[in-house]
mmCIF file of C-alpha atoms in Angstrom:
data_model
loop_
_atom_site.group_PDB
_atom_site.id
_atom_site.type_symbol
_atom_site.label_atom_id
_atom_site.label_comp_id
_atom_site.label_asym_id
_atom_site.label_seq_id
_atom_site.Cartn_x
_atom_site.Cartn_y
_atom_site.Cartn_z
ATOM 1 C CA UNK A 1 39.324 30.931 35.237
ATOM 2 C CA UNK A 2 40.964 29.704 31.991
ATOM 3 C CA UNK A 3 38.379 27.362 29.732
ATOM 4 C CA UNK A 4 38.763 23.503 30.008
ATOM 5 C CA UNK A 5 41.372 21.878 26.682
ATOM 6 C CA UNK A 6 39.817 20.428 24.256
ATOM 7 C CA UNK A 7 40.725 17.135 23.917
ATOM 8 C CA UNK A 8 43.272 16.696 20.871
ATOM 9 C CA UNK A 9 42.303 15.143 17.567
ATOM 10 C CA UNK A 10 43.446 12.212 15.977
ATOM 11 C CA UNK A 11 45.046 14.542 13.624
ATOM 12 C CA UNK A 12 46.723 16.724 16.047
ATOM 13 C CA UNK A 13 50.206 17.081 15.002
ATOM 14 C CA UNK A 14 50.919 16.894 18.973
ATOM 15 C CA UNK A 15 50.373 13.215 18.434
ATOM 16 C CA UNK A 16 52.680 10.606 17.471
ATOM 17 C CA UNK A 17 51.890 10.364 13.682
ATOM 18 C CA UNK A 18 50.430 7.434 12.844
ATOM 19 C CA UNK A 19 50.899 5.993 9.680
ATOM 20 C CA UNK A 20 47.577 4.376 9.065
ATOM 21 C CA UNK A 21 44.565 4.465 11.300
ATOM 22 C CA UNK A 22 40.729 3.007 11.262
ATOM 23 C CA UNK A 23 37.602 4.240 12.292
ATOM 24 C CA UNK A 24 35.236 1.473 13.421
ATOM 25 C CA UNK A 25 31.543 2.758 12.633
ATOM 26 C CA UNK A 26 29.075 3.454 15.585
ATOM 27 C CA UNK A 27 26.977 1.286 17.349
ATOM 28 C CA UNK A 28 23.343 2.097 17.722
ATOM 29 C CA UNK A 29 21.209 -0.659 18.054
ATOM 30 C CA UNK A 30 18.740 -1.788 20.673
ATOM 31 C CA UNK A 31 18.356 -4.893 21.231
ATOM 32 C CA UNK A 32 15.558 -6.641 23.277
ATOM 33 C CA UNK A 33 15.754 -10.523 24.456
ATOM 34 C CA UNK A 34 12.725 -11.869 26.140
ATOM 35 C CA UNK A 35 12.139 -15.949 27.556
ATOM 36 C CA UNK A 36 15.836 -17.296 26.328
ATOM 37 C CA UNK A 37 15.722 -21.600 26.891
ATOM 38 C CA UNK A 38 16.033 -24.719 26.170
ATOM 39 C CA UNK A 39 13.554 -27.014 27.903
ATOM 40 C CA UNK A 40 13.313 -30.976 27.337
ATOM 41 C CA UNK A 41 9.908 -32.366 27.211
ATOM 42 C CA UNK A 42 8.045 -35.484 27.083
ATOM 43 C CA UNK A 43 6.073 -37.939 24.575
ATOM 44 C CA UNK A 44 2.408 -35.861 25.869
ATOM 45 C CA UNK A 45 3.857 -32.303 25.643
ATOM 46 C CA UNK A 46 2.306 -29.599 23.257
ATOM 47 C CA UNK A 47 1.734 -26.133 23.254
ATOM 48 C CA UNK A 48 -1.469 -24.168 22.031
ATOM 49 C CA UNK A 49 -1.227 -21.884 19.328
ATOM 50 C CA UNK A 50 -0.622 -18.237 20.044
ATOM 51 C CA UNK A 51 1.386 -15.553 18.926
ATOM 52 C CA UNK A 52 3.812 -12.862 19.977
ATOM 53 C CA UNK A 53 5.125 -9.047 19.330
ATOM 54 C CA UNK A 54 8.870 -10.635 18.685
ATOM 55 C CA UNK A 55 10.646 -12.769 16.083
ATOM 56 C CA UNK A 56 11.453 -16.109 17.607
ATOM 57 C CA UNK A 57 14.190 -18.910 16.722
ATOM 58 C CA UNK A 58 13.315 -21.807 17.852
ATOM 59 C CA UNK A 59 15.641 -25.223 16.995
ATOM 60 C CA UNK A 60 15.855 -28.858 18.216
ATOM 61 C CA UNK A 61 18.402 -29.987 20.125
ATOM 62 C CA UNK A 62 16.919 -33.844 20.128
ATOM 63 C CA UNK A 63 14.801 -35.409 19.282
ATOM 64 C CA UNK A 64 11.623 -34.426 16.956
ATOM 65 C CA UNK A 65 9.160 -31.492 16.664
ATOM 66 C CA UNK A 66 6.049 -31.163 15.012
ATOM 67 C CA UNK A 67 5.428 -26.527 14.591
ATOM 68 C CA UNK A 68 2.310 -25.769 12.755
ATOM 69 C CA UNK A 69 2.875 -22.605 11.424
ATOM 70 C CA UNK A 70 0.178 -20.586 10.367
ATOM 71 C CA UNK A 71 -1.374 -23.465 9.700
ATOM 72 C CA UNK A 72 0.901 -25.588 7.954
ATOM 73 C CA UNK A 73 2.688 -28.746 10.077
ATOM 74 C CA UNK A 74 6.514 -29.350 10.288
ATOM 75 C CA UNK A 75 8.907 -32.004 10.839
ATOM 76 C CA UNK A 76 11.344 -30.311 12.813
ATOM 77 C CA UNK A 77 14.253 -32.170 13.534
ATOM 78 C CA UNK A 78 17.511 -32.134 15.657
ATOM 79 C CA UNK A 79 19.477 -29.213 14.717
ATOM 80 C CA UNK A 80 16.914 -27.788 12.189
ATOM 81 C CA UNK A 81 15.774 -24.057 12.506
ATOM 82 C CA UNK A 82 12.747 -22.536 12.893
ATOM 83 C CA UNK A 83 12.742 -18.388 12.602
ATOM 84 C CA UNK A 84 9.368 -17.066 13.492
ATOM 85 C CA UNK A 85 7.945 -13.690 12.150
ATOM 86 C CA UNK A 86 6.235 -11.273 14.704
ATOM 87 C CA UNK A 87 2.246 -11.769 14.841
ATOM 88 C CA UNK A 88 2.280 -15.293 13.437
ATOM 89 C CA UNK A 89 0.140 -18.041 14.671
ATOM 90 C CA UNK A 90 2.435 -20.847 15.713
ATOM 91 C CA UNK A 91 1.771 -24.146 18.087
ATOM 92 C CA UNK A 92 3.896 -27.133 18.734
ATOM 93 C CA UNK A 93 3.857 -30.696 19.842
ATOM 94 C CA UNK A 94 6.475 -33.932 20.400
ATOM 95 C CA UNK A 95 6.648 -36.389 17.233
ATOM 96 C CA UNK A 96 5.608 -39.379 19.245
ATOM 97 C CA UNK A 97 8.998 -38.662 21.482
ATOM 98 C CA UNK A 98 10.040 -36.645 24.009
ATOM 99 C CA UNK A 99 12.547 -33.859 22.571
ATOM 100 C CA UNK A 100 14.900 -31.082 23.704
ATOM 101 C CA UNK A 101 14.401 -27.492 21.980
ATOM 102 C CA UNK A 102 16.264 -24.054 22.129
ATOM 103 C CA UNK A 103 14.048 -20.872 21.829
ATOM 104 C CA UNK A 104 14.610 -17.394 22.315
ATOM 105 C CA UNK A 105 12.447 -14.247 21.391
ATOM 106 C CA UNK A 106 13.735 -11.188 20.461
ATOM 107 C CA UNK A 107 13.516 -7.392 18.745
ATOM 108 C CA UNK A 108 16.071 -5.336 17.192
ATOM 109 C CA UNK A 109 15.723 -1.567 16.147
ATOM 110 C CA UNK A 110 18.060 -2.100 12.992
ATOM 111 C CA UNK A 111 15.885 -1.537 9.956
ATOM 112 C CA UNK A 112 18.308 -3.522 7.083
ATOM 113 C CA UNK A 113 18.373 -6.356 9.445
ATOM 114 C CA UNK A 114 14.643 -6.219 9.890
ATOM 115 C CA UNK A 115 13.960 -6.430 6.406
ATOM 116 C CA UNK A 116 15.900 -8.870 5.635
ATOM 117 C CA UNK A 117 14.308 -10.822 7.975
ATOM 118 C CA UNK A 118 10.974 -9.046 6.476
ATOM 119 C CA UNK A 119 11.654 -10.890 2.984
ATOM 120 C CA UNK A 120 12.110 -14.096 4.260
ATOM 121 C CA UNK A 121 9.489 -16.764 3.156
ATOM 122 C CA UNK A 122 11.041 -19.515 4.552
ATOM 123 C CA UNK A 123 10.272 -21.102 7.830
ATOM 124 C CA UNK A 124 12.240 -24.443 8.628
ATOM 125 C CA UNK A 125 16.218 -24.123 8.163
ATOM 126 C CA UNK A 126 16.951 -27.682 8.104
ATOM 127 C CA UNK A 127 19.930 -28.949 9.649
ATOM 128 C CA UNK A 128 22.498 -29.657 6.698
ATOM 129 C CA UNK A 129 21.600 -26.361 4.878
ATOM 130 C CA UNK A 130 23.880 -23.471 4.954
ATOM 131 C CA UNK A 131 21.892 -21.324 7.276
ATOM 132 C CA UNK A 132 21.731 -23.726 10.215
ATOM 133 C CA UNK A 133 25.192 -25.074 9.602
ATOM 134 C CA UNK A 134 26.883 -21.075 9.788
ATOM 135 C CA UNK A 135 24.425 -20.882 12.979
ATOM 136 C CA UNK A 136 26.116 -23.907 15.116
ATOM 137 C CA UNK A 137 29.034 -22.616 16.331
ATOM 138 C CA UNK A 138 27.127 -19.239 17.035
ATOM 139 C CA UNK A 139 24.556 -21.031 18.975
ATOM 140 C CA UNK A 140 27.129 -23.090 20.986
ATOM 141 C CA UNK A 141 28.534 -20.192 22.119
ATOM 142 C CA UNK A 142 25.182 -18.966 23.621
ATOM 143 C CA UNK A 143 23.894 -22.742 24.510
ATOM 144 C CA UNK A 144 27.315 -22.846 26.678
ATOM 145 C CA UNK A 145 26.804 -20.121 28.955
ATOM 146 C CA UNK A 146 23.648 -22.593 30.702
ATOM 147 C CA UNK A 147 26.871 -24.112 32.274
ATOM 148 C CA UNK A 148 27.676 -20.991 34.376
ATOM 149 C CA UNK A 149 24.682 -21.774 36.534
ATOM 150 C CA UNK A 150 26.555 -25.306 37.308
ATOM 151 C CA UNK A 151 30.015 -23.352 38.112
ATOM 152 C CA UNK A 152 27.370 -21.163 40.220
ATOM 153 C CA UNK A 153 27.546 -18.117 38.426
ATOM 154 C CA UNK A 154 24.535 -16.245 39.492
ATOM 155 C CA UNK A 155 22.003 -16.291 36.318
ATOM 156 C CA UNK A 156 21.129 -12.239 37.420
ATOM 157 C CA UNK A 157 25.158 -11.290 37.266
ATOM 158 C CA UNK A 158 26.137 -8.735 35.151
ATOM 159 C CA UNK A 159 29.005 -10.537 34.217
ATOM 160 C CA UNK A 160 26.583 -13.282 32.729
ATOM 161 C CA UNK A 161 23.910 -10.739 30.999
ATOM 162 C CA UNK A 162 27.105 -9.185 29.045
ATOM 163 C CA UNK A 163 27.892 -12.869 28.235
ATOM 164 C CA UNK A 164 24.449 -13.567 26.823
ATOM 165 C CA UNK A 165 24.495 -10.098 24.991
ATOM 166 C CA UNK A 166 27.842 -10.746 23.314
ATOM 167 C CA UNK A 167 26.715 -14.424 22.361
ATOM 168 C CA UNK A 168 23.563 -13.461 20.825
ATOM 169 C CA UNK A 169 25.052 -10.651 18.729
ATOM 170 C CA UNK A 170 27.300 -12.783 17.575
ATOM 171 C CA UNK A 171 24.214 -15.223 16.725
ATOM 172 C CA UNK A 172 22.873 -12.307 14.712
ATOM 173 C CA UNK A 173 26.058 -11.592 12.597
ATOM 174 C CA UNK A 174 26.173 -15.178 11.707
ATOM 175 C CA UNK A 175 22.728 -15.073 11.036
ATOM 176 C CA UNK A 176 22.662 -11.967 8.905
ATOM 177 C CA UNK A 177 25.463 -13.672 7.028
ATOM 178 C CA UNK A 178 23.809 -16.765 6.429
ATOM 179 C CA UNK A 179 20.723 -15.353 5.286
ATOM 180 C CA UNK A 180 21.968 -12.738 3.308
ATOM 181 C CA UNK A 181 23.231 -15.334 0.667
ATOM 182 C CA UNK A 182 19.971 -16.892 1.017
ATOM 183 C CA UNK A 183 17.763 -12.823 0.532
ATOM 184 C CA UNK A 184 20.026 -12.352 -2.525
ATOM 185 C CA UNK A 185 18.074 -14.131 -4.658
ATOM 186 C CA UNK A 186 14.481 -13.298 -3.861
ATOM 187 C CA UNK A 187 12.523 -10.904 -5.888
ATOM 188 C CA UNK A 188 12.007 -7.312 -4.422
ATOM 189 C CA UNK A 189 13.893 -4.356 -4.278
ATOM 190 C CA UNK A 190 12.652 -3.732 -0.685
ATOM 191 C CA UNK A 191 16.038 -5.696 0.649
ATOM 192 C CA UNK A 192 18.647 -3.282 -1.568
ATOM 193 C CA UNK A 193 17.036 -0.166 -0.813
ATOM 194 C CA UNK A 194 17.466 -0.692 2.952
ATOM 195 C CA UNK A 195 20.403 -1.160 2.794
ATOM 196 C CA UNK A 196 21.215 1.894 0.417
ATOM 197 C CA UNK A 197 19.330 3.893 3.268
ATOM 198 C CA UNK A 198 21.384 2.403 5.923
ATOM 199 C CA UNK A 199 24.788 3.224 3.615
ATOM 200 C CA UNK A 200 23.161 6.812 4.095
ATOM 201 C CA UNK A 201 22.374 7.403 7.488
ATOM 202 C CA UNK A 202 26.128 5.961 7.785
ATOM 203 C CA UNK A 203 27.755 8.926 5.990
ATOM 204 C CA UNK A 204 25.300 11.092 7.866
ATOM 205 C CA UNK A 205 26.752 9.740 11.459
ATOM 206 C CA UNK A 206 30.293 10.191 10.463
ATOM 207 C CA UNK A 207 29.168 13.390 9.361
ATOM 208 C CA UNK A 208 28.852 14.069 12.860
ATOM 209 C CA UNK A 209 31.488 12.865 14.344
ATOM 210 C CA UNK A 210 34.336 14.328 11.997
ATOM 211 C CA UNK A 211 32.961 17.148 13.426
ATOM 212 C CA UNK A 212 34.041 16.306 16.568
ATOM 213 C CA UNK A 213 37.432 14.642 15.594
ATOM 214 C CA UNK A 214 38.470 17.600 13.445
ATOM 215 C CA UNK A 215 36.207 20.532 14.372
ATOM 216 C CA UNK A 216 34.752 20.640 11.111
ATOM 217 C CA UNK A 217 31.863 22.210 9.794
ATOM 218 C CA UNK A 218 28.200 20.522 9.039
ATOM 219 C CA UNK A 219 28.545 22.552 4.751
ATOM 220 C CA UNK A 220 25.976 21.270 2.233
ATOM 221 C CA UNK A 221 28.743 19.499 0.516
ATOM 222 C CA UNK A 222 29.299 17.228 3.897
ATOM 223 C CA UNK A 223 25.166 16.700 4.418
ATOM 224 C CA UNK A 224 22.693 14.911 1.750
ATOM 225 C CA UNK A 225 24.788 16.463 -1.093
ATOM 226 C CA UNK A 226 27.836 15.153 -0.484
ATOM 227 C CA UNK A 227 26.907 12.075 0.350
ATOM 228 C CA UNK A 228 24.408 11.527 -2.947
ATOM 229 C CA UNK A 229 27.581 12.485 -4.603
ATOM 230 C CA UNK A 230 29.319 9.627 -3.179
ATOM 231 C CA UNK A 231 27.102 7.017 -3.667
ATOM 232 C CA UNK A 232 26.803 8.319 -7.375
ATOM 233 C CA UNK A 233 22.964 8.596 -6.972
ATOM 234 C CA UNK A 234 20.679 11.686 -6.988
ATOM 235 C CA UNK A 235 19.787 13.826 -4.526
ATOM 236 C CA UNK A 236 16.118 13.100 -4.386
ATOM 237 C CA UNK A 237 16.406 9.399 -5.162
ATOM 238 C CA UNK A 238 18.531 9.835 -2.282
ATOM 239 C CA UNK A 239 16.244 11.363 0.199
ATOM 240 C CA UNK A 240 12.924 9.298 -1.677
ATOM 241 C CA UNK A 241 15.046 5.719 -0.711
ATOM 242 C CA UNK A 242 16.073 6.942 3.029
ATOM 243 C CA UNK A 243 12.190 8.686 3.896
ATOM 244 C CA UNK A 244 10.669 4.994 2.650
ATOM 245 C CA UNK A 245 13.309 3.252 5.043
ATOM 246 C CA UNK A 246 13.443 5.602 8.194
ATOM 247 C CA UNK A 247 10.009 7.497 7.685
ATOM 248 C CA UNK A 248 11.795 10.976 8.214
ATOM 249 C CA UNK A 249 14.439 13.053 5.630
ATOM 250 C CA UNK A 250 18.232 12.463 5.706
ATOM 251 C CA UNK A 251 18.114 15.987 6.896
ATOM 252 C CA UNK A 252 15.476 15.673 10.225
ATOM 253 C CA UNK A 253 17.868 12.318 10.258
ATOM 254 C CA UNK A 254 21.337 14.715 10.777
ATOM 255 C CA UNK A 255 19.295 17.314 13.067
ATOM 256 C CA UNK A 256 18.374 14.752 15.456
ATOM 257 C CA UNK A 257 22.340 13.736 15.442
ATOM 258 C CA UNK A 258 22.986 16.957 15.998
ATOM 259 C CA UNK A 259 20.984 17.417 18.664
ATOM 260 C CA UNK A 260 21.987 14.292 20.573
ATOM 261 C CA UNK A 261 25.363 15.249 20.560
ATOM 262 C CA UNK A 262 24.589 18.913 21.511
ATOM 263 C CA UNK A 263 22.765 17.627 24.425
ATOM 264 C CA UNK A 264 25.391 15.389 25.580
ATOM 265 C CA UNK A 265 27.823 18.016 25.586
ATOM 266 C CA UNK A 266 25.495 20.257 27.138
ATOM 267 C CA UNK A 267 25.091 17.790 30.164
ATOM 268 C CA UNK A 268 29.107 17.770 30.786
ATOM 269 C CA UNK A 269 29.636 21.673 32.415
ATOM 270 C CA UNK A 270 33.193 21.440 31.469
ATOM 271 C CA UNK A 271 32.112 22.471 27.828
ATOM 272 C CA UNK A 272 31.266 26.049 27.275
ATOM 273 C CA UNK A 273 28.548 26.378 24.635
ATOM 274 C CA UNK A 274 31.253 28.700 22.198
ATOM 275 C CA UNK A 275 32.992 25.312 22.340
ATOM 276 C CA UNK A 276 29.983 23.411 21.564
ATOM 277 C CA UNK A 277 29.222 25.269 18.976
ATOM 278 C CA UNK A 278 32.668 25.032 17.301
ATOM 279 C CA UNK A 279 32.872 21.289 17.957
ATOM 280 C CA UNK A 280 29.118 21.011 16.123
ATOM 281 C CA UNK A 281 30.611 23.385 13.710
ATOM 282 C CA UNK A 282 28.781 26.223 13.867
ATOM 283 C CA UNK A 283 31.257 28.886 14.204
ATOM 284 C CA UNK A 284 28.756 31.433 15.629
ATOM 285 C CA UNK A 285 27.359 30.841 18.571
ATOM 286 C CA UNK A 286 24.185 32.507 18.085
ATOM 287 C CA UNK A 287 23.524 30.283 14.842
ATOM 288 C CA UNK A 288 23.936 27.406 17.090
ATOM 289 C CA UNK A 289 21.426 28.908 19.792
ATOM 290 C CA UNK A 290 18.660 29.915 17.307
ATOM 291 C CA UNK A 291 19.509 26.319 15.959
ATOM 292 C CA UNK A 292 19.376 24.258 18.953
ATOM 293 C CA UNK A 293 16.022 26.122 20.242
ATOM 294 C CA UNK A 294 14.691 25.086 17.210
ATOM 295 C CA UNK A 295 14.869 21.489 18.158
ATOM 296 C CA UNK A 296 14.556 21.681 21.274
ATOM 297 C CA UNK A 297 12.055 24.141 22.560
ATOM 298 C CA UNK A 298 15.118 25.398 24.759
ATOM 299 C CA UNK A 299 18.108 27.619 24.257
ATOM 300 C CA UNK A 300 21.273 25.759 24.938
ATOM 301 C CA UNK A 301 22.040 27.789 28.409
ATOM 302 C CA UNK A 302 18.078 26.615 29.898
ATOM 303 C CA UNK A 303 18.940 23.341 28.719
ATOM 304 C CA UNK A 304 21.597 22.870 30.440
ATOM 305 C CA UNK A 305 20.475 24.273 33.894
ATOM 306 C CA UNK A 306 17.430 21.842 33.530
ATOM 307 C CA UNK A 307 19.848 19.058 33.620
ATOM 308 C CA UNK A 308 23.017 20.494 34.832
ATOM 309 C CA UNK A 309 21.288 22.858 37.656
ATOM 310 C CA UNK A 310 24.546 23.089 39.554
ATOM 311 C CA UNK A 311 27.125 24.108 36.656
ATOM 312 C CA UNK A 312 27.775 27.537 36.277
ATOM 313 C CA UNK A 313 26.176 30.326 33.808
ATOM 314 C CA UNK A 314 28.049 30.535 30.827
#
């Protein structure tokens, strides 16, 4: 039985030749949205003070707001922002009116966006600053998908939960943009060297996927090397600013690529583990085995049967 093709590369000459081409980078963020709203309240409404595991933005659609905030009271009025650190004693009450608000709590696994957020002293975003302004369109976006209830689009739908997903994410580029300006002028270096780190890890995921794209091979010039090279930095600088930002070594950082992408290809029995090998770039197979075991506790062939039980022996 002849082995499964390998799908062609971008740079197969069997392809139309392109004369330009882009790479957009990988996506690997988590995002988590709990108790999205907006709820309109009366003159006698309030809410005790507690605290939560999440960030929270919070902003009035009408009316007026009093937040205490770690014990400090604000005047929050319509359209101003309120962006809530994690653990954070915070209460709120109406200003003598009833008012409309807009809160949603969430977490995000991306470590330059969290501290950025991190560095932020600022509370209250009012309404005619630059933050809040950049946010309104953003925020429309997301306040307008309440109306798919009314056209009775089901709240549960998939269709709507992608919606939501898209809008907020969209929320969050705005948001890093706005804020960014704002982070650029606080004291600290923690801000620049997460984002140094995330320049890093990066190079270390393309790394990985040239790999893939032109069966290349993982060298010391493509790993921590190369890439301190690139930036024009040194190698431990380099592996000091990423170990302070991710808590492991650019190099445990690429291994666990590695190994993700091993084990996908592992799970899809059309792939051989020679091929595997060659795609990770490891020429010789048994490198890749003693490799992979490493990691893993498992050779690449138990692997596989432990998830792939019914693909043949290689």
């Amino acid at each position: 039985m002849s082995s499964p093709r390998l799908p062609k590369s971008p740079h197969d000459p069997a392809l139309t030749v392109a004369r330009e081409e882009f790479f957009f980078p990988d996506v690997r963020t988590t995002v988590n949205l709990f108790a999205i709203h907006t709820r309109s309240v009366g003159r006698d409404w309030s809410y005790p003070p507690h605290e939560h595991p999440q960030y929270e933005i919070n902003i009035v659609l009408a009316g007026e707001q009093i937040m205490v905030v770690d014990g400090r009271s604000y005047i929050q009025r319509q359209g101003d922002l309120m962006l809530l650190r994690p653990g954070i004693v915070h209460s709120s009450c109406s200003n003598g009116e009833g008012f409309t608000y807009f809160c949603m709590h969430f977490d995000i696994d991306d470590k330059l966006f969290l501290s950025l957020l991190s560095r932020l002293e600022q509370v209250l975003f009012p309404a005619d600053g630059t933050v809040a302004r950049q946010m309104e369109r953003a925020l429309g976006k997301l306040l307008d998908l309440s109306a798919l209830d009314d056209m009775g689009i089901n709240g549960d739908s998939v269709a709507k939960r992608m919606r939501i997903q898209s809008a907020v994410f969209e929320l969050f580029a705005t948001l890093w943009e706005a804020v960014s300006s704002e982070a650029a002028h606080l004291p600290g270096r923690g801000y620049v060297q997460a984002e140094l780190a995330h320049q890093i890890a990066s190079r270390l995921q393309g790394r990985v996927n040239l790999s893939y794209r032109q069966a290349g091979s993982l060298k010391k010039q493509d790993g921590i090397e190369g890439i301190s090279s690139e930036l024009g930095i040194s190698v431990s600088h380099c592996n000091r600013v990423f170990r302070s930002v991710f808590g492991v070594s650019p190099r445990v950082y690429l291994s666990e690529l590695v190994l993700h992408e091993a084990k996908l290809l592992l799970a899809d029995p059309q792939w051989s583990v020679q091929q595997i090998a060659d795609l990770l770039g490891y020429g010789d197979i048994a490198h890749f085995s003693r490799q992979f075991k490493r990691w893993s506790g498992q050779s690449p062939t138990s692997y596989r049967k432990s998830v792939a039980p019914e693909s043949s022996s290689e």
